């Protein structure tokens, strides 16, 4: 199994295609809804197009669904997750536990990654996320290399870090 993965952000499908063509192992992208990056301008069709293109080259696509979901958004969120379930991205980057439970109940095949917004900064928290069904944890951006190494040595879940610190 590959130990590291070069994961590139893609605010639109053209950046995703460029990242894939330039050798990224994976891209992450958000739709115009339920993503914390307001500059993301991907339509549902864009996400589908990127997933299909990326998978031709064994590149993974993770979709950010990392906003806090309000009660009034529940039905729309369900329809969005239903669509993503059909498109088959390689994982969802999430922070809202209501969304997590919805995925686990209705879309258990969607792989979940704990977003950096969850501020996971210890091995205990990382391991708890594993017990809650997450495949990967995006560690808090403020951690230094020695702290990341310590968490890695004491956890049993995939870890992701921002290589350039607190900048997204």
mmCIF file of C-alpha atoms in Angstrom:
data_model
loop_
_atom_site.group_PDB
_atom_site.id
_atom_site.type_symbol
_atom_site.label_atom_id
_atom_site.label_comp_id
_atom_site.label_asym_id
_atom_site.label_seq_id
_atom_site.Cartn_x
_atom_site.Cartn_y
_atom_site.Cartn_z
ATOM 1 C CA UNK A 1 0.000 0.000 0.000
ATOM 2 C CA UNK A 2 1.210 3.477 -0.851
ATOM 3 C CA UNK A 3 2.401 5.360 2.227
ATOM 4 C CA UNK A 4 1.913 8.905 0.938
ATOM 5 C CA UNK A 5 -0.544 10.581 -1.375
ATOM 6 C CA UNK A 6 -0.143 13.944 -3.069
ATOM 7 C CA UNK A 7 -3.583 15.519 -2.723
ATOM 8 C CA UNK A 8 -4.291 18.774 -4.553
ATOM 9 C CA UNK A 9 -7.182 21.213 -4.067
ATOM 10 C CA UNK A 10 -9.408 21.960 -7.058
ATOM 11 C CA UNK A 11 -11.770 24.887 -6.844
ATOM 12 C CA UNK A 12 -13.072 24.034 -10.307
ATOM 13 C CA UNK A 13 -12.958 21.127 -12.731
ATOM 14 C CA UNK A 14 -10.237 22.720 -14.870
ATOM 15 C CA UNK A 15 -7.851 22.876 -11.910
ATOM 16 C CA UNK A 16 -8.775 19.260 -11.089
ATOM 17 C CA UNK A 17 -7.927 18.154 -14.634
ATOM 18 C CA UNK A 18 -4.605 20.035 -14.483
ATOM 19 C CA UNK A 19 -3.704 18.479 -11.118
ATOM 20 C CA UNK A 20 -4.515 15.016 -12.471
ATOM 21 C CA UNK A 21 -2.527 15.629 -15.654
ATOM 22 C CA UNK A 22 0.449 16.895 -13.614
ATOM 23 C CA UNK A 23 0.661 13.792 -11.440
ATOM 24 C CA UNK A 24 -1.466 14.353 -8.346
ATOM 25 C CA UNK A 25 -2.483 11.101 -6.671
ATOM 26 C CA UNK A 26 -5.792 12.658 -5.646
ATOM 27 C CA UNK A 27 -7.778 15.884 -5.768
ATOM 28 C CA UNK A 28 -10.329 17.317 -3.418
ATOM 29 C CA UNK A 29 -13.140 19.513 -4.557
ATOM 30 C CA UNK A 30 -16.375 20.957 -3.303
ATOM 31 C CA UNK A 31 -19.675 21.668 -4.907
ATOM 32 C CA UNK A 32 -21.357 25.036 -4.811
ATOM 33 C CA UNK A 33 -23.261 23.683 -1.790
ATOM 34 C CA UNK A 34 -22.197 22.120 1.538
ATOM 35 C CA UNK A 35 -18.530 22.996 1.102
ATOM 36 C CA UNK A 36 -16.577 25.377 3.337
ATOM 37 C CA UNK A 37 -14.711 26.946 0.406
ATOM 38 C CA UNK A 38 -16.943 29.673 -0.949
ATOM 39 C CA UNK A 39 -14.814 29.971 -4.077
ATOM 40 C CA UNK A 40 -15.561 26.380 -5.128
ATOM 41 C CA UNK A 41 -17.753 26.562 -8.178
ATOM 42 C CA UNK A 42 -18.271 22.947 -9.165
ATOM 43 C CA UNK A 43 -21.657 21.821 -10.357
ATOM 44 C CA UNK A 44 -22.860 18.297 -9.673
ATOM 45 C CA UNK A 45 -22.064 17.457 -13.286
ATOM 46 C CA UNK A 46 -18.526 18.856 -12.841
ATOM 47 C CA UNK A 47 -17.932 16.501 -9.908
ATOM 48 C CA UNK A 48 -19.175 13.555 -11.929
ATOM 49 C CA UNK A 49 -16.978 14.535 -14.875
ATOM 50 C CA UNK A 50 -13.870 14.856 -12.666
ATOM 51 C CA UNK A 51 -14.530 11.518 -10.926
ATOM 52 C CA UNK A 52 -14.917 9.734 -14.266
ATOM 53 C CA UNK A 53 -11.773 11.361 -15.680
ATOM 54 C CA UNK A 54 -9.669 10.800 -12.545
ATOM 55 C CA UNK A 55 -10.624 7.142 -12.250
ATOM 56 C CA UNK A 56 -9.339 6.500 -15.782
ATOM 57 C CA UNK A 57 -5.876 7.346 -14.404
ATOM 58 C CA UNK A 58 -6.299 5.697 -10.962
ATOM 59 C CA UNK A 59 -6.462 9.126 -9.336
ATOM 60 C CA UNK A 60 -8.777 9.552 -6.355
ATOM 61 C CA UNK A 61 -11.357 12.283 -5.875
ATOM 62 C CA UNK A 62 -12.515 13.425 -2.455
ATOM 63 C CA UNK A 63 -15.530 15.716 -2.176
ATOM 64 C CA UNK A 64 -15.718 18.262 0.614
ATOM 65 C CA UNK A 65 -19.053 18.219 2.388
ATOM 66 C CA UNK A 66 -17.633 20.102 5.332
ATOM 67 C CA UNK A 67 -20.096 22.736 6.421
ATOM 68 C CA UNK A 68 -22.240 22.550 9.526
ATOM 69 C CA UNK A 69 -25.616 21.416 8.244
ATOM 70 C CA UNK A 70 -28.719 23.243 9.421
ATOM 71 C CA UNK A 71 -32.018 21.465 10.025
ATOM 72 C CA UNK A 72 -33.662 23.176 7.046
ATOM 73 C CA UNK A 73 -30.958 21.730 4.761
ATOM 74 C CA UNK A 74 -31.487 18.074 5.657
ATOM 75 C CA UNK A 75 -33.588 17.054 2.652
ATOM 76 C CA UNK A 76 -31.304 18.878 0.204
ATOM 77 C CA UNK A 77 -28.267 17.269 1.847
ATOM 78 C CA UNK A 78 -29.843 13.826 1.482
ATOM 79 C CA UNK A 79 -30.394 14.399 -2.246
ATOM 80 C CA UNK A 80 -26.809 15.640 -2.607
ATOM 81 C CA UNK A 81 -25.414 12.561 -0.833
ATOM 82 C CA UNK A 82 -27.662 10.328 -2.922
ATOM 83 C CA UNK A 83 -26.133 11.884 -6.040
ATOM 84 C CA UNK A 84 -22.583 11.477 -4.725
ATOM 85 C CA UNK A 85 -23.337 7.865 -3.865
ATOM 86 C CA UNK A 86 -24.161 7.259 -7.543
ATOM 87 C CA UNK A 87 -21.104 9.188 -8.804
ATOM 88 C CA UNK A 88 -18.733 7.206 -6.526
ATOM 89 C CA UNK A 89 -16.067 9.646 -5.345
ATOM 90 C CA UNK A 90 -13.348 7.978 -3.289
ATOM 91 C CA UNK A 91 -14.355 9.735 -0.092
ATOM 92 C CA UNK A 92 -16.141 12.626 1.540
ATOM 93 C CA UNK A 93 -14.366 15.146 3.766
ATOM 94 C CA UNK A 94 -16.867 16.002 6.510
ATOM 95 C CA UNK A 95 -17.191 17.729 9.872
ATOM 96 C CA UNK A 96 -20.885 17.518 10.839
ATOM 97 C CA UNK A 97 -21.898 14.439 12.859
ATOM 98 C CA UNK A 98 -25.499 14.641 11.638
ATOM 99 C CA UNK A 99 -24.156 14.244 8.116
ATOM 100 C CA UNK A 100 -21.917 11.390 9.312
ATOM 101 C CA UNK A 101 -24.911 9.522 10.727
ATOM 102 C CA UNK A 102 -26.912 10.142 7.545
ATOM 103 C CA UNK A 103 -24.081 8.650 5.474
ATOM 104 C CA UNK A 104 -23.706 5.676 7.802
ATOM 105 C CA UNK A 105 -27.426 4.939 7.759
ATOM 106 C CA UNK A 106 -28.287 5.543 4.109
ATOM 107 C CA UNK A 107 -24.988 5.556 2.190
ATOM 108 C CA UNK A 108 -22.569 3.290 4.080
ATOM 109 C CA UNK A 109 -20.384 2.750 1.011
ATOM 110 C CA UNK A 110 -19.322 6.421 1.045
ATOM 111 C CA UNK A 111 -15.893 6.603 2.700
ATOM 112 C CA UNK A 112 -15.641 9.314 5.365
ATOM 113 C CA UNK A 113 -12.661 11.520 6.158
ATOM 114 C CA UNK A 114 -12.697 13.768 9.226
ATOM 115 C CA UNK A 115 -12.146 17.336 8.040
ATOM 116 C CA UNK A 116 -9.479 19.591 9.498
ATOM 117 C CA UNK A 117 -12.422 21.655 10.827
ATOM 118 C CA UNK A 118 -12.881 18.909 13.433
ATOM 119 C CA UNK A 119 -9.523 20.018 14.929
ATOM 120 C CA UNK A 120 -8.171 16.535 15.590
ATOM 121 C CA UNK A 121 -4.894 17.141 17.432
ATOM 122 C CA UNK A 122 -4.251 13.937 19.391
ATOM 123 C CA UNK A 123 -3.979 10.208 18.833
ATOM 124 C CA UNK A 124 -6.940 9.621 21.149
ATOM 125 C CA UNK A 125 -9.140 11.853 19.026
ATOM 126 C CA UNK A 126 -7.829 10.282 15.818
ATOM 127 C CA UNK A 127 -8.504 6.768 17.111
ATOM 128 C CA UNK A 128 -11.986 7.813 18.232
ATOM 129 C CA UNK A 129 -12.723 8.947 14.681
ATOM 130 C CA UNK A 130 -11.674 5.486 13.495
ATOM 131 C CA UNK A 131 -14.123 3.903 15.931
ATOM 132 C CA UNK A 132 -16.818 6.251 14.618
ATOM 133 C CA UNK A 133 -16.354 4.893 11.098
ATOM 134 C CA UNK A 134 -13.922 7.371 9.567
ATOM 135 C CA UNK A 135 -11.217 6.017 7.239
ATOM 136 C CA UNK A 136 -8.965 9.084 7.444
ATOM 137 C CA UNK A 137 -8.395 12.095 9.668
ATOM 138 C CA UNK A 138 -7.201 15.445 8.352
ATOM 139 C CA UNK A 139 -5.211 16.662 11.335
ATOM 140 C CA UNK A 140 -5.472 20.169 12.761
ATOM 141 C CA UNK A 141 -3.369 22.540 10.679
ATOM 142 C CA UNK A 142 -1.530 24.028 13.637
ATOM 143 C CA UNK A 143 0.373 20.840 14.491
ATOM 144 C CA UNK A 144 4.127 20.656 14.063
ATOM 145 C CA UNK A 145 6.040 17.744 12.578
ATOM 146 C CA UNK A 146 6.959 16.178 15.944
ATOM 147 C CA UNK A 147 3.315 16.318 17.073
ATOM 148 C CA UNK A 148 2.185 14.690 13.810
ATOM 149 C CA UNK A 149 4.826 11.966 14.202
ATOM 150 C CA UNK A 150 3.646 11.309 17.764
ATOM 151 C CA UNK A 151 0.012 10.987 16.653
ATOM 152 C CA UNK A 152 1.051 8.693 13.802
ATOM 153 C CA UNK A 153 2.957 6.402 16.186
ATOM 154 C CA UNK A 154 -0.059 6.082 18.510
ATOM 155 C CA UNK A 155 -2.948 5.868 16.065
ATOM 156 C CA UNK A 156 -4.346 3.250 13.732
ATOM 157 C CA UNK A 157 -6.137 5.466 11.205
ATOM 158 C CA UNK A 158 -4.948 7.115 7.988
ATOM 159 C CA UNK A 159 -3.666 10.636 8.618
ATOM 160 C CA UNK A 160 -3.657 13.594 6.269
ATOM 161 C CA UNK A 161 -1.816 16.845 6.872
ATOM 162 C CA UNK A 162 -1.452 20.149 5.105
ATOM 163 C CA UNK A 163 2.181 20.363 4.023
ATOM 164 C CA UNK A 164 2.060 24.150 4.076
ATOM 165 C CA UNK A 165 0.648 24.680 7.544
ATOM 166 C CA UNK A 166 -2.490 26.613 8.257
ATOM 167 C CA UNK A 167 -2.990 27.845 4.703
ATOM 168 C CA UNK A 168 -5.619 26.024 2.693
#
